[in-house]
CSV table of C-alpha atoms in Angstrom, one decimal:
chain,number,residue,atom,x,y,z
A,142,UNK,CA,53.9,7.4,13.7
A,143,UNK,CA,55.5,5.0,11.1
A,144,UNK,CA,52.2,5.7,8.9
A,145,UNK,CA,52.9,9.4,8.9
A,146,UNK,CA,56.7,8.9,8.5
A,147,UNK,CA,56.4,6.3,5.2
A,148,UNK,CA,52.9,8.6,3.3
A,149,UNK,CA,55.3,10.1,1.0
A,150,UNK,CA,57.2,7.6,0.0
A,151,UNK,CA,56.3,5.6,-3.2
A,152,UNK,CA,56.0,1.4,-2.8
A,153,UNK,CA,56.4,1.5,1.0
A,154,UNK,CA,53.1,3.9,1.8
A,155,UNK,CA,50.9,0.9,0.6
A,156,UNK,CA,50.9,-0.7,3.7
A,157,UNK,CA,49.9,0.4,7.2
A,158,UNK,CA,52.4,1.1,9.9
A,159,UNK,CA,51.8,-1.8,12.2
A,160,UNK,CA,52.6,-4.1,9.4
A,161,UNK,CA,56.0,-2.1,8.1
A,162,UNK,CA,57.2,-2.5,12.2
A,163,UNK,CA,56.4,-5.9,12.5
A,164,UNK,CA,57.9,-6.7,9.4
A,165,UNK,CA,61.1,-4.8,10.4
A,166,UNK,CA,61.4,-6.9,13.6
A,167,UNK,CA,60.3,-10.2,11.8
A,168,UNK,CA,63.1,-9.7,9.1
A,169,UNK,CA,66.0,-9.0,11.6
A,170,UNK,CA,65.3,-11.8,13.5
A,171,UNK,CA,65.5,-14.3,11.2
A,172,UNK,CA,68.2,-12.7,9.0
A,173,UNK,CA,70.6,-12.2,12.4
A,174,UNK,CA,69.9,-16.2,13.4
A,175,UNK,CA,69.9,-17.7,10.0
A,176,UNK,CA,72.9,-15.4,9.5
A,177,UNK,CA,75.2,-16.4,12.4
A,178,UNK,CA,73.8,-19.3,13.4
A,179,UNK,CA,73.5,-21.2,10.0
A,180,UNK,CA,71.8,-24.7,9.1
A,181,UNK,CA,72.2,-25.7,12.7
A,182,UNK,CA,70.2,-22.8,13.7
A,183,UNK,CA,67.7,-22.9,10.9
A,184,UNK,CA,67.2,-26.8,12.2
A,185,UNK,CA,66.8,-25.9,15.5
A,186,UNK,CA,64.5,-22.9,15.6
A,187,UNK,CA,62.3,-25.5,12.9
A,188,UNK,CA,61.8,-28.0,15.6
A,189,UNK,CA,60.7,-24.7,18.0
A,190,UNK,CA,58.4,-23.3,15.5
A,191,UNK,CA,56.4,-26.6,14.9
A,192,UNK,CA,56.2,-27.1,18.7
A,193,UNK,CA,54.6,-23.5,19.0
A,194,UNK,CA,52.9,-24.2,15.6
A,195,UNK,CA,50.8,-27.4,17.0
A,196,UNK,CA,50.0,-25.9,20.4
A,197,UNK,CA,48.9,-23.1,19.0
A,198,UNK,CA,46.5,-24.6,16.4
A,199,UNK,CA,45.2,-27.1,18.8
A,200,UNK,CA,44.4,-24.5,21.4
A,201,UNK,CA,42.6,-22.5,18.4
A,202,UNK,CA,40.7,-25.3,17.3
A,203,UNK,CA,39.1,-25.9,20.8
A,204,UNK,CA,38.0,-22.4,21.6
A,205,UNK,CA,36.6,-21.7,18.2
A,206,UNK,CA,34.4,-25.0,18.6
A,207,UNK,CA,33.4,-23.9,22.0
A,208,UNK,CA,32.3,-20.1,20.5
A,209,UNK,CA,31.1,-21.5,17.3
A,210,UNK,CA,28.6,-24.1,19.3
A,211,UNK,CA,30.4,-27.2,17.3
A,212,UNK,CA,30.3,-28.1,13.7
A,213,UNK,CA,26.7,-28.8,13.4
A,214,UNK,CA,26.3,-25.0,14.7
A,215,UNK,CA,28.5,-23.7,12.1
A,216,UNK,CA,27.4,-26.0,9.5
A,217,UNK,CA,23.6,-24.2,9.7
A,218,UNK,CA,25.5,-21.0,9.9
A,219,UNK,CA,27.1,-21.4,6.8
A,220,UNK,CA,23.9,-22.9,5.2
A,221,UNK,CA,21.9,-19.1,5.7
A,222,UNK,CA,25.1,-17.3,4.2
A,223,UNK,CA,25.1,-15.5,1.0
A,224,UNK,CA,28.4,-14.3,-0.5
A,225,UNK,CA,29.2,-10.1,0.1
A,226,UNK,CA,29.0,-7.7,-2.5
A,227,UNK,CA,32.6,-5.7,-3.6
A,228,UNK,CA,32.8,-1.8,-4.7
A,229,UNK,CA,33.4,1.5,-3.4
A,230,UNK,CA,31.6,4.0,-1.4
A,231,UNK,CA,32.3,7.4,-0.6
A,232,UNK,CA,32.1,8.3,3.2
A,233,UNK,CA,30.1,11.5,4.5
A,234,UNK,CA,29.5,13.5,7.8
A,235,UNK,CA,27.0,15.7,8.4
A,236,UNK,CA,29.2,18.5,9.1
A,237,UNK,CA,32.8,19.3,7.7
A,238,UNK,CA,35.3,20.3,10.2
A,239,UNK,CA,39.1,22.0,9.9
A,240,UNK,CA,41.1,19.2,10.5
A,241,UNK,CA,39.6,16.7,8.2
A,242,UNK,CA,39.2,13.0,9.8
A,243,UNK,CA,40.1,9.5,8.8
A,244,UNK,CA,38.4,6.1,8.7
A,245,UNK,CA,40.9,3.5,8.9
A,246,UNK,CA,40.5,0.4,7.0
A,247,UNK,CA,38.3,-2.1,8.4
A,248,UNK,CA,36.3,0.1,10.0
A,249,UNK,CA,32.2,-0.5,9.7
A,250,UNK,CA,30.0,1.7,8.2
A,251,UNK,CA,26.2,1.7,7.0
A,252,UNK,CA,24.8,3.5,3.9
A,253,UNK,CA,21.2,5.4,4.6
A,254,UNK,CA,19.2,2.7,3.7
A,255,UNK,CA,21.0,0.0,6.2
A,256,UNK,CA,23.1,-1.5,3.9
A,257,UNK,CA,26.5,-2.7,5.8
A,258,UNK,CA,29.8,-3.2,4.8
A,259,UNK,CA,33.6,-2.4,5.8
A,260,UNK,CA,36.6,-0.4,4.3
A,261,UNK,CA,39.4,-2.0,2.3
A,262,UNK,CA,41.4,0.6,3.0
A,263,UNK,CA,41.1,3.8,4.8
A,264,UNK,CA,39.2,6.8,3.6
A,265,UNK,CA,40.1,10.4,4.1
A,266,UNK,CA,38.2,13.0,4.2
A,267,UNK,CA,39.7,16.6,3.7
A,268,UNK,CA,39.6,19.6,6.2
A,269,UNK,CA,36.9,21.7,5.1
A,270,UNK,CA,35.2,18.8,3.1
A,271,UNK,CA,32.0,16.6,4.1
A,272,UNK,CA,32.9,13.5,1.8
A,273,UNK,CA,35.7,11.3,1.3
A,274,UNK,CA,37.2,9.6,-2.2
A,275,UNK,CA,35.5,6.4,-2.9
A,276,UNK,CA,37.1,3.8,-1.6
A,277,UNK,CA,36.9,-0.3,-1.8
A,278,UNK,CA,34.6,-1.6,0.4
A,279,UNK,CA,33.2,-5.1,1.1
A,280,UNK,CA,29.1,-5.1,1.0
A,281,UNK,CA,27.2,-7.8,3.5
A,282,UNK,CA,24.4,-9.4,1.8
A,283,UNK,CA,23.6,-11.9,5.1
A,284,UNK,CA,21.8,-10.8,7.6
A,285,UNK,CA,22.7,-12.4,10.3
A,286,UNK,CA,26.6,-11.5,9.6
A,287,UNK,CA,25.4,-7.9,9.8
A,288,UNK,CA,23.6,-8.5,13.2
A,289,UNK,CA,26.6,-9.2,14.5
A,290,UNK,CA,28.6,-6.4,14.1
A,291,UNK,CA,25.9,-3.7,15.2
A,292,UNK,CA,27.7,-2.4,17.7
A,293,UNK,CA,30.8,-1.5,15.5
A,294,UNK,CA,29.4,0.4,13.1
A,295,UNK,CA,31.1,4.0,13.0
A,296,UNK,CA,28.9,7.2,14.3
A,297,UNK,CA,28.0,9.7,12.4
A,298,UNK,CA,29.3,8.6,9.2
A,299,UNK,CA,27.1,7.9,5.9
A,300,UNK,CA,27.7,5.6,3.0
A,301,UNK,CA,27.5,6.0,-0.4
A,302,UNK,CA,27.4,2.9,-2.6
A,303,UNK,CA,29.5,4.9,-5.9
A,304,UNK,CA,29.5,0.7,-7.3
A,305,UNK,CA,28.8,-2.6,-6.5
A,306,UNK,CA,29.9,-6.1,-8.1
A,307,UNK,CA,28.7,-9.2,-7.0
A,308,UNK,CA,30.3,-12.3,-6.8
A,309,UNK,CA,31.2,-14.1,-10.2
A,310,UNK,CA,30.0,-17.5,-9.3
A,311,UNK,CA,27.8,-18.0,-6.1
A,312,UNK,CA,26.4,-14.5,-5.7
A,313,UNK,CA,23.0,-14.6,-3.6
A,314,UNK,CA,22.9,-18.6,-3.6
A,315,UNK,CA,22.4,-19.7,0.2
A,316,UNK,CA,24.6,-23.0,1.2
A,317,UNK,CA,27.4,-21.8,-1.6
A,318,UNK,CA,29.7,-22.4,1.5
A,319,UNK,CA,28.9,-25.8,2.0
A,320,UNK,CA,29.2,-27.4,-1.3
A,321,UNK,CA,32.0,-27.6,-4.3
A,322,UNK,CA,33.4,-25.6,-6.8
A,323,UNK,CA,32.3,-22.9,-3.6
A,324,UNK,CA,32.0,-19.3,-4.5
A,325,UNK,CA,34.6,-16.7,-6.1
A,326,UNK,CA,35.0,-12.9,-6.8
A,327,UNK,CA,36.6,-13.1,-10.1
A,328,UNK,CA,36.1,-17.2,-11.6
A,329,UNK,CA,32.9,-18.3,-13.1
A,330,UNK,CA,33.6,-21.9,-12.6
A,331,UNK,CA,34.1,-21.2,-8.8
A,332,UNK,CA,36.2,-21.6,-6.4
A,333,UNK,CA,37.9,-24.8,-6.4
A,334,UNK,CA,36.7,-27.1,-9.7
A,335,UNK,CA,37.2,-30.6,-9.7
A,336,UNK,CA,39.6,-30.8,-12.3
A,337,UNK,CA,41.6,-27.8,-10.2
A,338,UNK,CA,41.0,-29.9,-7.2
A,339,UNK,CA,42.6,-32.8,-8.6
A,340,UNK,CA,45.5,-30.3,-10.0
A,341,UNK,CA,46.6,-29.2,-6.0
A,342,UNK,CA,45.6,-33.1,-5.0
A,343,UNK,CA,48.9,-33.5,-7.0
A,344,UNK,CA,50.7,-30.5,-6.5
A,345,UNK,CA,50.6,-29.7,-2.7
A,346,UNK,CA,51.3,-34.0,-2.6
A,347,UNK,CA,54.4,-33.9,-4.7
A,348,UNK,CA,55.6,-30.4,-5.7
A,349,UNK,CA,57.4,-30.4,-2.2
A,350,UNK,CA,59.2,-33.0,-3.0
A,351,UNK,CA,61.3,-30.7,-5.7
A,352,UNK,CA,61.9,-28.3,-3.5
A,353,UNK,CA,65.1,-27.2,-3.5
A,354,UNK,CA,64.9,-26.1,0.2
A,355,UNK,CA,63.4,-29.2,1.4
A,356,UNK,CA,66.6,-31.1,-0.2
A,357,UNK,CA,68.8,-29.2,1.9
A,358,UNK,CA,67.1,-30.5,4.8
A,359,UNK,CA,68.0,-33.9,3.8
A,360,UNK,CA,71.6,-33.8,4.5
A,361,UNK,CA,70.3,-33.3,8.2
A,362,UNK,CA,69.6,-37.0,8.3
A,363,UNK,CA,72.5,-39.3,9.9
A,364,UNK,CA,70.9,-42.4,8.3
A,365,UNK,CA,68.1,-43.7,6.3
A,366,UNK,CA,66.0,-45.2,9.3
A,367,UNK,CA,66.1,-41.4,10.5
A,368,UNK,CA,64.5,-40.6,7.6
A,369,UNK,CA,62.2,-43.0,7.6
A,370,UNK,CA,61.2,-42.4,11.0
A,371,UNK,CA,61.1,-38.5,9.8
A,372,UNK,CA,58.7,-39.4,6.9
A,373,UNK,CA,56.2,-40.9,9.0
A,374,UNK,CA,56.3,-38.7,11.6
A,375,UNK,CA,55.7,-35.5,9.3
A,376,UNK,CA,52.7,-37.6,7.8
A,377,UNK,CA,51.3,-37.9,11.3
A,378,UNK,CA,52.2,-34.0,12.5
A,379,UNK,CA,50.6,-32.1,9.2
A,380,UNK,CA,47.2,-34.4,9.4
A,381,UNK,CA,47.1,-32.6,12.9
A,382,UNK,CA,48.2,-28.9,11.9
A,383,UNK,CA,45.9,-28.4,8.7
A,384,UNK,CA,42.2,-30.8,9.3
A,385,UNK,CA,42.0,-27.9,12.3
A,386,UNK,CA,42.8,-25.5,10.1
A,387,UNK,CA,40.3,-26.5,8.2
A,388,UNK,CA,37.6,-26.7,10.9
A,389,UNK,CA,38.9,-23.3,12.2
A,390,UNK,CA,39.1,-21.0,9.2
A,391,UNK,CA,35.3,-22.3,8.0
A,392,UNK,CA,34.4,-21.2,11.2
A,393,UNK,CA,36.0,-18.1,11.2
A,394,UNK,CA,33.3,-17.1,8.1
A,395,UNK,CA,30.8,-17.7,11.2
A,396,UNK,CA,32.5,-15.8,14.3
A,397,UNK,CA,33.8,-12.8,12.1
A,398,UNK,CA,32.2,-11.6,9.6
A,399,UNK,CA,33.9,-9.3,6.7
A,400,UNK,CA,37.1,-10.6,7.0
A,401,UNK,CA,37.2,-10.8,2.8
A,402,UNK,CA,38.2,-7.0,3.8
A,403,UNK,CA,41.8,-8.7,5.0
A,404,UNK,CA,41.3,-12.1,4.3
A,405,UNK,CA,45.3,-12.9,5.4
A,406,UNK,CA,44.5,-12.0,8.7
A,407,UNK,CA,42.0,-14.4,9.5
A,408,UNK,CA,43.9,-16.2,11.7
A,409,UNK,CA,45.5,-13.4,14.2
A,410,UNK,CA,41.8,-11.6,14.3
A,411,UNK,CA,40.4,-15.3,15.2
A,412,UNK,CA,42.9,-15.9,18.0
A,413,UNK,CA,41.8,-12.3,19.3
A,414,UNK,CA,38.4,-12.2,18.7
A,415,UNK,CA,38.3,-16.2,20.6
A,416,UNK,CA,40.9,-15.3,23.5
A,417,UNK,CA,38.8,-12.1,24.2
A,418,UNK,CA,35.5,-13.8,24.3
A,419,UNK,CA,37.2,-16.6,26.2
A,420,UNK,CA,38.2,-13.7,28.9
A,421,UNK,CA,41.9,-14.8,28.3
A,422,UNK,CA,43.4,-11.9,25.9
A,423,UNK,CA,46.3,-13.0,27.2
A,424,UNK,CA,46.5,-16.1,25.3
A,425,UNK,CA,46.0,-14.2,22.0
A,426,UNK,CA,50.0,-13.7,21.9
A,427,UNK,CA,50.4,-17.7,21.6
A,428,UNK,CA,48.3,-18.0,19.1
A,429,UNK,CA,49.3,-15.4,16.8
A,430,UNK,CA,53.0,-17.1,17.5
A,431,UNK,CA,51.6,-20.2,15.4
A,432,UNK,CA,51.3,-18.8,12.0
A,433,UNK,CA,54.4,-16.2,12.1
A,434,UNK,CA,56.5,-19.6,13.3
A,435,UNK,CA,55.3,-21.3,10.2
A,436,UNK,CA,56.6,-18.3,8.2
A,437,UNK,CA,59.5,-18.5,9.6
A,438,UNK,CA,60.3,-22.2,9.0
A,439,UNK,CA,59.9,-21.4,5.9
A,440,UNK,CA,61.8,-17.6,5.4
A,441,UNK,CA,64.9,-19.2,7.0
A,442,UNK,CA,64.8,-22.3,4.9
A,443,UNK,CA,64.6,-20.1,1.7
A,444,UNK,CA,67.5,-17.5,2.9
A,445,UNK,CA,69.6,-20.5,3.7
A,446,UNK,CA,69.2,-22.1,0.1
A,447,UNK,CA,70.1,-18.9,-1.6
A,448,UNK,CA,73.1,-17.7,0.2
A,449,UNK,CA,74.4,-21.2,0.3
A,450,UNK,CA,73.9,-21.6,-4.0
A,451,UNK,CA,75.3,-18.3,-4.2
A,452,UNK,CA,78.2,-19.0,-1.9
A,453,UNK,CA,79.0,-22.5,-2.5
A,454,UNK,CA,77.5,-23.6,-5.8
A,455,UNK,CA,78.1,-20.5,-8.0
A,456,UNK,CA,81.2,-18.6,-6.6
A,457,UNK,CA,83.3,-21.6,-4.6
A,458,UNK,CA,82.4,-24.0,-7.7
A,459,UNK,CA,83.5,-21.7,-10.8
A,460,UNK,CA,84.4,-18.8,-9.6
A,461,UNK,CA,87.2,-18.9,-6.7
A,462,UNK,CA,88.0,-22.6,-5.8
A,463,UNK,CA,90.4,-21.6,-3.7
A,464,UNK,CA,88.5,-19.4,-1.7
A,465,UNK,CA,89.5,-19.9,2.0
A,466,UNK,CA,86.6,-20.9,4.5
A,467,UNK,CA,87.3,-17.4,6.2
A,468,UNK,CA,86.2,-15.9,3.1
A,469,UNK,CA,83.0,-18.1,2.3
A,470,UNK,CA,81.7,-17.5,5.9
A,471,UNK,CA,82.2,-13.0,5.2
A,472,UNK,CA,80.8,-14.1,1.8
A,473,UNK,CA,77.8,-16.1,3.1
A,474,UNK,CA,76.7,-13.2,5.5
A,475,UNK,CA,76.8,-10.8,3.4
A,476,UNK,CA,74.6,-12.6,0.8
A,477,UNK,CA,72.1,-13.2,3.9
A,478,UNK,CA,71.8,-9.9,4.7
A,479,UNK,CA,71.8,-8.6,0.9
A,480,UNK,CA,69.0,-11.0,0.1
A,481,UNK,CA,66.9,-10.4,3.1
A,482,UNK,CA,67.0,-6.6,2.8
A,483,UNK,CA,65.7,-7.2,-1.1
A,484,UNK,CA,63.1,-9.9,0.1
A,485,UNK,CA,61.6,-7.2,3.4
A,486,UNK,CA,61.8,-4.7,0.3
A,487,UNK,CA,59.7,-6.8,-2.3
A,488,UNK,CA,56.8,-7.3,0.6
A,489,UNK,CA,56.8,-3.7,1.9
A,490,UNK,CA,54.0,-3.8,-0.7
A,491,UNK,CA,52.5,-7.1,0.1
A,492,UNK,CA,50.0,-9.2,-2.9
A,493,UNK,CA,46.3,-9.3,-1.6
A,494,UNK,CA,46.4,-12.1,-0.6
A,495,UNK,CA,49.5,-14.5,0.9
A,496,UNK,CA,48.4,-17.8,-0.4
A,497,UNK,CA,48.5,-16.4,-4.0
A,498,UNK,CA,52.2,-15.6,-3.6
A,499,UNK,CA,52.7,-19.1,-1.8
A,500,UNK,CA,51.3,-21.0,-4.7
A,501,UNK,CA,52.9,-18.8,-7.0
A,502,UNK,CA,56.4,-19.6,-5.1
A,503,UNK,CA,55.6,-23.4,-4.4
A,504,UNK,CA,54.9,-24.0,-8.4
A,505,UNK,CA,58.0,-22.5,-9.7
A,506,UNK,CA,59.7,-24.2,-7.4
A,507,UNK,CA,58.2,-27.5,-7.3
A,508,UNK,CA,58.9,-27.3,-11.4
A,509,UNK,CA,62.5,-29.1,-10.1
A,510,UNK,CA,60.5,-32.6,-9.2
A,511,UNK,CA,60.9,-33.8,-12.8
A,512,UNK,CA,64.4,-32.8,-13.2
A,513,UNK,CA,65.0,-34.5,-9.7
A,514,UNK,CA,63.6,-38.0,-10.4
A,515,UNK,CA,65.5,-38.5,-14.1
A,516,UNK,CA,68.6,-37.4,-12.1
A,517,UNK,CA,67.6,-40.3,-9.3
A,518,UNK,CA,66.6,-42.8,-11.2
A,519,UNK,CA,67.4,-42.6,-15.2
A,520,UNK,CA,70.6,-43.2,-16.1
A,521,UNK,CA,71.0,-41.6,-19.4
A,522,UNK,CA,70.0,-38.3,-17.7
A,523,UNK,CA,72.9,-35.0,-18.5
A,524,UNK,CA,73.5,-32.4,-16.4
A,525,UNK,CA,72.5,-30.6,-19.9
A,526,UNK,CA,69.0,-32.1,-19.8
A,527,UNK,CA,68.6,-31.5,-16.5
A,528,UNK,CA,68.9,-27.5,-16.4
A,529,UNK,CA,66.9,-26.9,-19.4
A,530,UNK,CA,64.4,-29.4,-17.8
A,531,UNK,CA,64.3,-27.1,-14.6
A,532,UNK,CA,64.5,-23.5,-17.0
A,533,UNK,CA,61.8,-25.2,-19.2
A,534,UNK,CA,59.5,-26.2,-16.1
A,535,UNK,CA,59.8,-22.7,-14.4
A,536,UNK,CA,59.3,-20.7,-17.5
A,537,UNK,CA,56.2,-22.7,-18.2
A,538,UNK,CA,54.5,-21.4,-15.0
A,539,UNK,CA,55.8,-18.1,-14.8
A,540,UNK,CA,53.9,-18.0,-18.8
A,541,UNK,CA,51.1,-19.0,-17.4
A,542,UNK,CA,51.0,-16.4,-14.7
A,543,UNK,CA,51.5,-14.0,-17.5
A,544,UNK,CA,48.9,-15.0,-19.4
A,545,UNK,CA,46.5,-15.0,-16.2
A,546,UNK,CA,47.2,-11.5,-15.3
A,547,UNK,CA,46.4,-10.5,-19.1
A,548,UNK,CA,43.2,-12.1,-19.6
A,549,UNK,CA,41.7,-11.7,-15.7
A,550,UNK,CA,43.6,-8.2,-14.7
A,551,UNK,CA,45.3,-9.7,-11.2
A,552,UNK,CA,48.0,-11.7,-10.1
A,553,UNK,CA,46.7,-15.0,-10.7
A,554,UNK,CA,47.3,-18.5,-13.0
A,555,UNK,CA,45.7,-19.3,-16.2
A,556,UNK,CA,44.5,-22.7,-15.8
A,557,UNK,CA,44.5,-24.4,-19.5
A,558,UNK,CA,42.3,-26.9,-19.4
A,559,UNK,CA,40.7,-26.5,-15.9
A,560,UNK,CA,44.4,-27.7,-14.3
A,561,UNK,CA,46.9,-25.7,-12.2
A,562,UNK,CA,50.0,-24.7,-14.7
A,563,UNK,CA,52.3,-27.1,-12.3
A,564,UNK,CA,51.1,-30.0,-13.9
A,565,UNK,CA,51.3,-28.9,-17.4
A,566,UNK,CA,55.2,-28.1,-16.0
A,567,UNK,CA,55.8,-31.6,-14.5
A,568,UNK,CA,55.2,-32.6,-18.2
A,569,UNK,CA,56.7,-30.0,-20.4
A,570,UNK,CA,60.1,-30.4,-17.9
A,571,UNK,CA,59.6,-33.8,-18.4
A,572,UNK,CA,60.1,-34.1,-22.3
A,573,UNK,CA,62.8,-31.0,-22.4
A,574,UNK,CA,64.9,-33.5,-19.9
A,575,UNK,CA,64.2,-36.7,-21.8
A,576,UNK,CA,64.8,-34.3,-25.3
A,577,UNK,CA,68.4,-32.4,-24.6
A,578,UNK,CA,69.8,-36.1,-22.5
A,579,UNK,CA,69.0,-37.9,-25.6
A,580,UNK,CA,70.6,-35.8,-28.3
A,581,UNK,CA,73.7,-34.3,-25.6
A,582,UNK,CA,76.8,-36.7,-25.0
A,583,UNK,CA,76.0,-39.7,-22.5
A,584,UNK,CA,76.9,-39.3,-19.2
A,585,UNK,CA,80.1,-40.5,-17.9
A,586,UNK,CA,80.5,-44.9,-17.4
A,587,UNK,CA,82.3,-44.2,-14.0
A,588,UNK,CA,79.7,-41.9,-12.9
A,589,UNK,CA,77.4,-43.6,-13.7
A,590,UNK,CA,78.6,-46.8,-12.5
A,591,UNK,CA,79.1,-44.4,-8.8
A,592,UNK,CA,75.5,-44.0,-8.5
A,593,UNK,CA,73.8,-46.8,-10.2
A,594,UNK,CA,75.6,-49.8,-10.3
């Protein structure tokens, strides 16, 4: 019903209906509690989320092991595998009818001379018609991935192959899984280069550390062994949240194959497909809590930072010093609710895939980890150095993003040199800081004196 309501309209009809009512409940969840409930809420649902987060995973981890028949299983799985084939296909039936029919996306489908593959997006074929548009479709090239899904294969439907691409690096190379750079539709270098590999070693390590939302949580802290305590106890929780993931999303390639149809929802068609083998279907709900928790740690996080920069940095610092508390808190919820309706607007039409927009989002933001450290620890830092450091260090990746979607015709970073475009930010932010301190007016003796002695 909400796909025949939103076909018409432009931006929103991209994306199915069960995503657009999800997404609706999602957003006024977390707008209404971050909203009314503020930091204290944001804190406390955080604690909730990881809790459901790591059971979750954990629970996850062991039933896919169990399914998959344990690593050394899923390692000789992966071994046999050959990367699939992308293109389009147009869809026939034998006979043409007067209502016309519809293949929805994901749906499998074999060409006449047993080729298999599955929709990337549903395909239509008119009343009075025996053939549908072409539409994107992801080819299998193992044969044991095409075994599997035998009995899902639609009747009495034919594809056409109308083109084909294979795989830019990796294409037809068994064990391309199993060993580095690892395959990749659009890269010839592969998937994850060494010199890239050492790029994220340094930016998923540090970039958090500039986070602006992650600073906010700080203040959360009563006392510096609390933090400490924190620290180590972060280190200890995310070494048991992502190794599983790990273990869990390689063997995902194994248990269900395709899935580069969709690839961002790997992990709600893993806890389904394990919870219904399991004969516990039930369970599926649990596990599809863990991921939409970890979005939502993060969501509320991000709402909070904006509304309270808007609020209490922009309009209570130069605008209205004055303003009376009654009239930041009407100010502050309708900020949240301004900003979340734009941010449930933006991903009506969501990127391909999730993690691009997350690394995307993660880099501009991490470009503050220079600014941070010269305001920490260098004394002759300016407030002048410091926001052209942060304007120098976003504008460097969002250039590179530019130039990526020029040259390779996607949403994706250039990577000069082999490395991620945060690390030639960390050092471009770096100089405009250590430039515009040195030539603006030093800092103030008594400030200075404040924070550093």
């Amino acid at each position: 019903a909400v796909s025949d309501a939103t076909r018409g309209i432009p931006w929103v009809n991209q994306s199915g209906g069960d995503y657009i009512l999800c997404l609706l409940f999602f957003a006024v969840s977390v707008i209404l509690y971050t909203t009314f409930g503020g930091f204290r809420a944001v804190v406390w649902t955080d604690v909730m989320q990881g809790l459901v987060m790591f059971a979750g995973v954990i629970i996850l981890l062991i039933l896919t092991l169990q399914q998959v028949g344990g690593l050394g299983n899923a390692t000789k799985e992966l071994a046999k595998m050959t990367p699939p084939e992308f293109g389009t296909a147009a869809l026939h039936v034998e006979n043409a009818t007067q209502t016309g029919s519809e293949i929805k996306k994901g749906a499998w489908v074999r060409t006449a001379d047993g080729k298999t593959m599955r929709l990337m997006d549903r395909a239509v074929i008119q009343p009075g018609e025996t053939a549908s548009e072409p539409v994107e479709v992801v080819i299998l090239t193992t044969e044991s991935d095409a075994a599997k899904v035998q009995a899902e294969i639609e009747t009495g439907i034919t594809a056409r192959v109308t083109d084909s691409k294979e795989y830019a690096f990796g294409a037809g190379q068994e064990g391309v899984y199993l060993v580095p750079p690892g395959p990749h539709k659009s890269s010839p270098s592969g998937f994850l280069p060494v010199v890239l590999a050492l790029s994220f070693f340094v930016f998923w390590n540090f970039s958090g550390a500039g986070q602006p939302s992650y600073m906010v949580r700080q203040m959360a802290y009563k006392s510096t062994v609390v933090l400490r305590r924190s620290i180590m106890m972060v280190a200890v929780y995310f070494t048991l949240i992502y190794f599983p993931l790990v273990l869990i999303f390689t063997s995902a390639r194994v248990l269900i194959p395709g899935m580069e149809y969709a690839a961002d929802r790997a992990m709600p068609e893993m806890a389904a497909t394990v919870t219904s083998n399991a004969g516990m279907p039930w369970l599926a709900g649990l596990l599809v809590a863990a991921p939409f928790a970890a979005v939502m740690s993060s969501v509320d996080s991000f709402l909070l930072l904006v509304s309270s920069s808007i609020v209490r940095d922009i309009y209570q610092q130069s605008i209205n010093p004055n303003a009376t508390e009654s009239r930041l808190k009407k100010l502050t919820y309708t900020v949240n609710i301004i900003v979340g309706v734009l941010i449930v607007f933006a991903v009506l039409n969501p990127p391909e895939f999730l993690q691009t927009l997350i690394i995307f989002a993660s880099a501009g933001l991490g470009c503050f980890l220079m600014p941070m450290i010269f305001a920490l620890y260098w004394k002759r830092a300016t407030a002048g150095g410091i926001v052209a450091a942060m304007i120098a260090g976003a504008g460097t990746i969002l250039v590179f993003y530019i130039i990526g979607k020029v040259v390779y015709d996607e949403f994706t970073a250039y990577e000069l040199g082999g490395f991620h475009p945060f690390i030639w930010s960390m050092f471009v932010s770096a100089a405009v800081a250590i430039f515009f301190s040195l030539i603006g007016r030093q800092p103030d003796k008594t400030l200075v004196k404040k924070y550093f002695g």
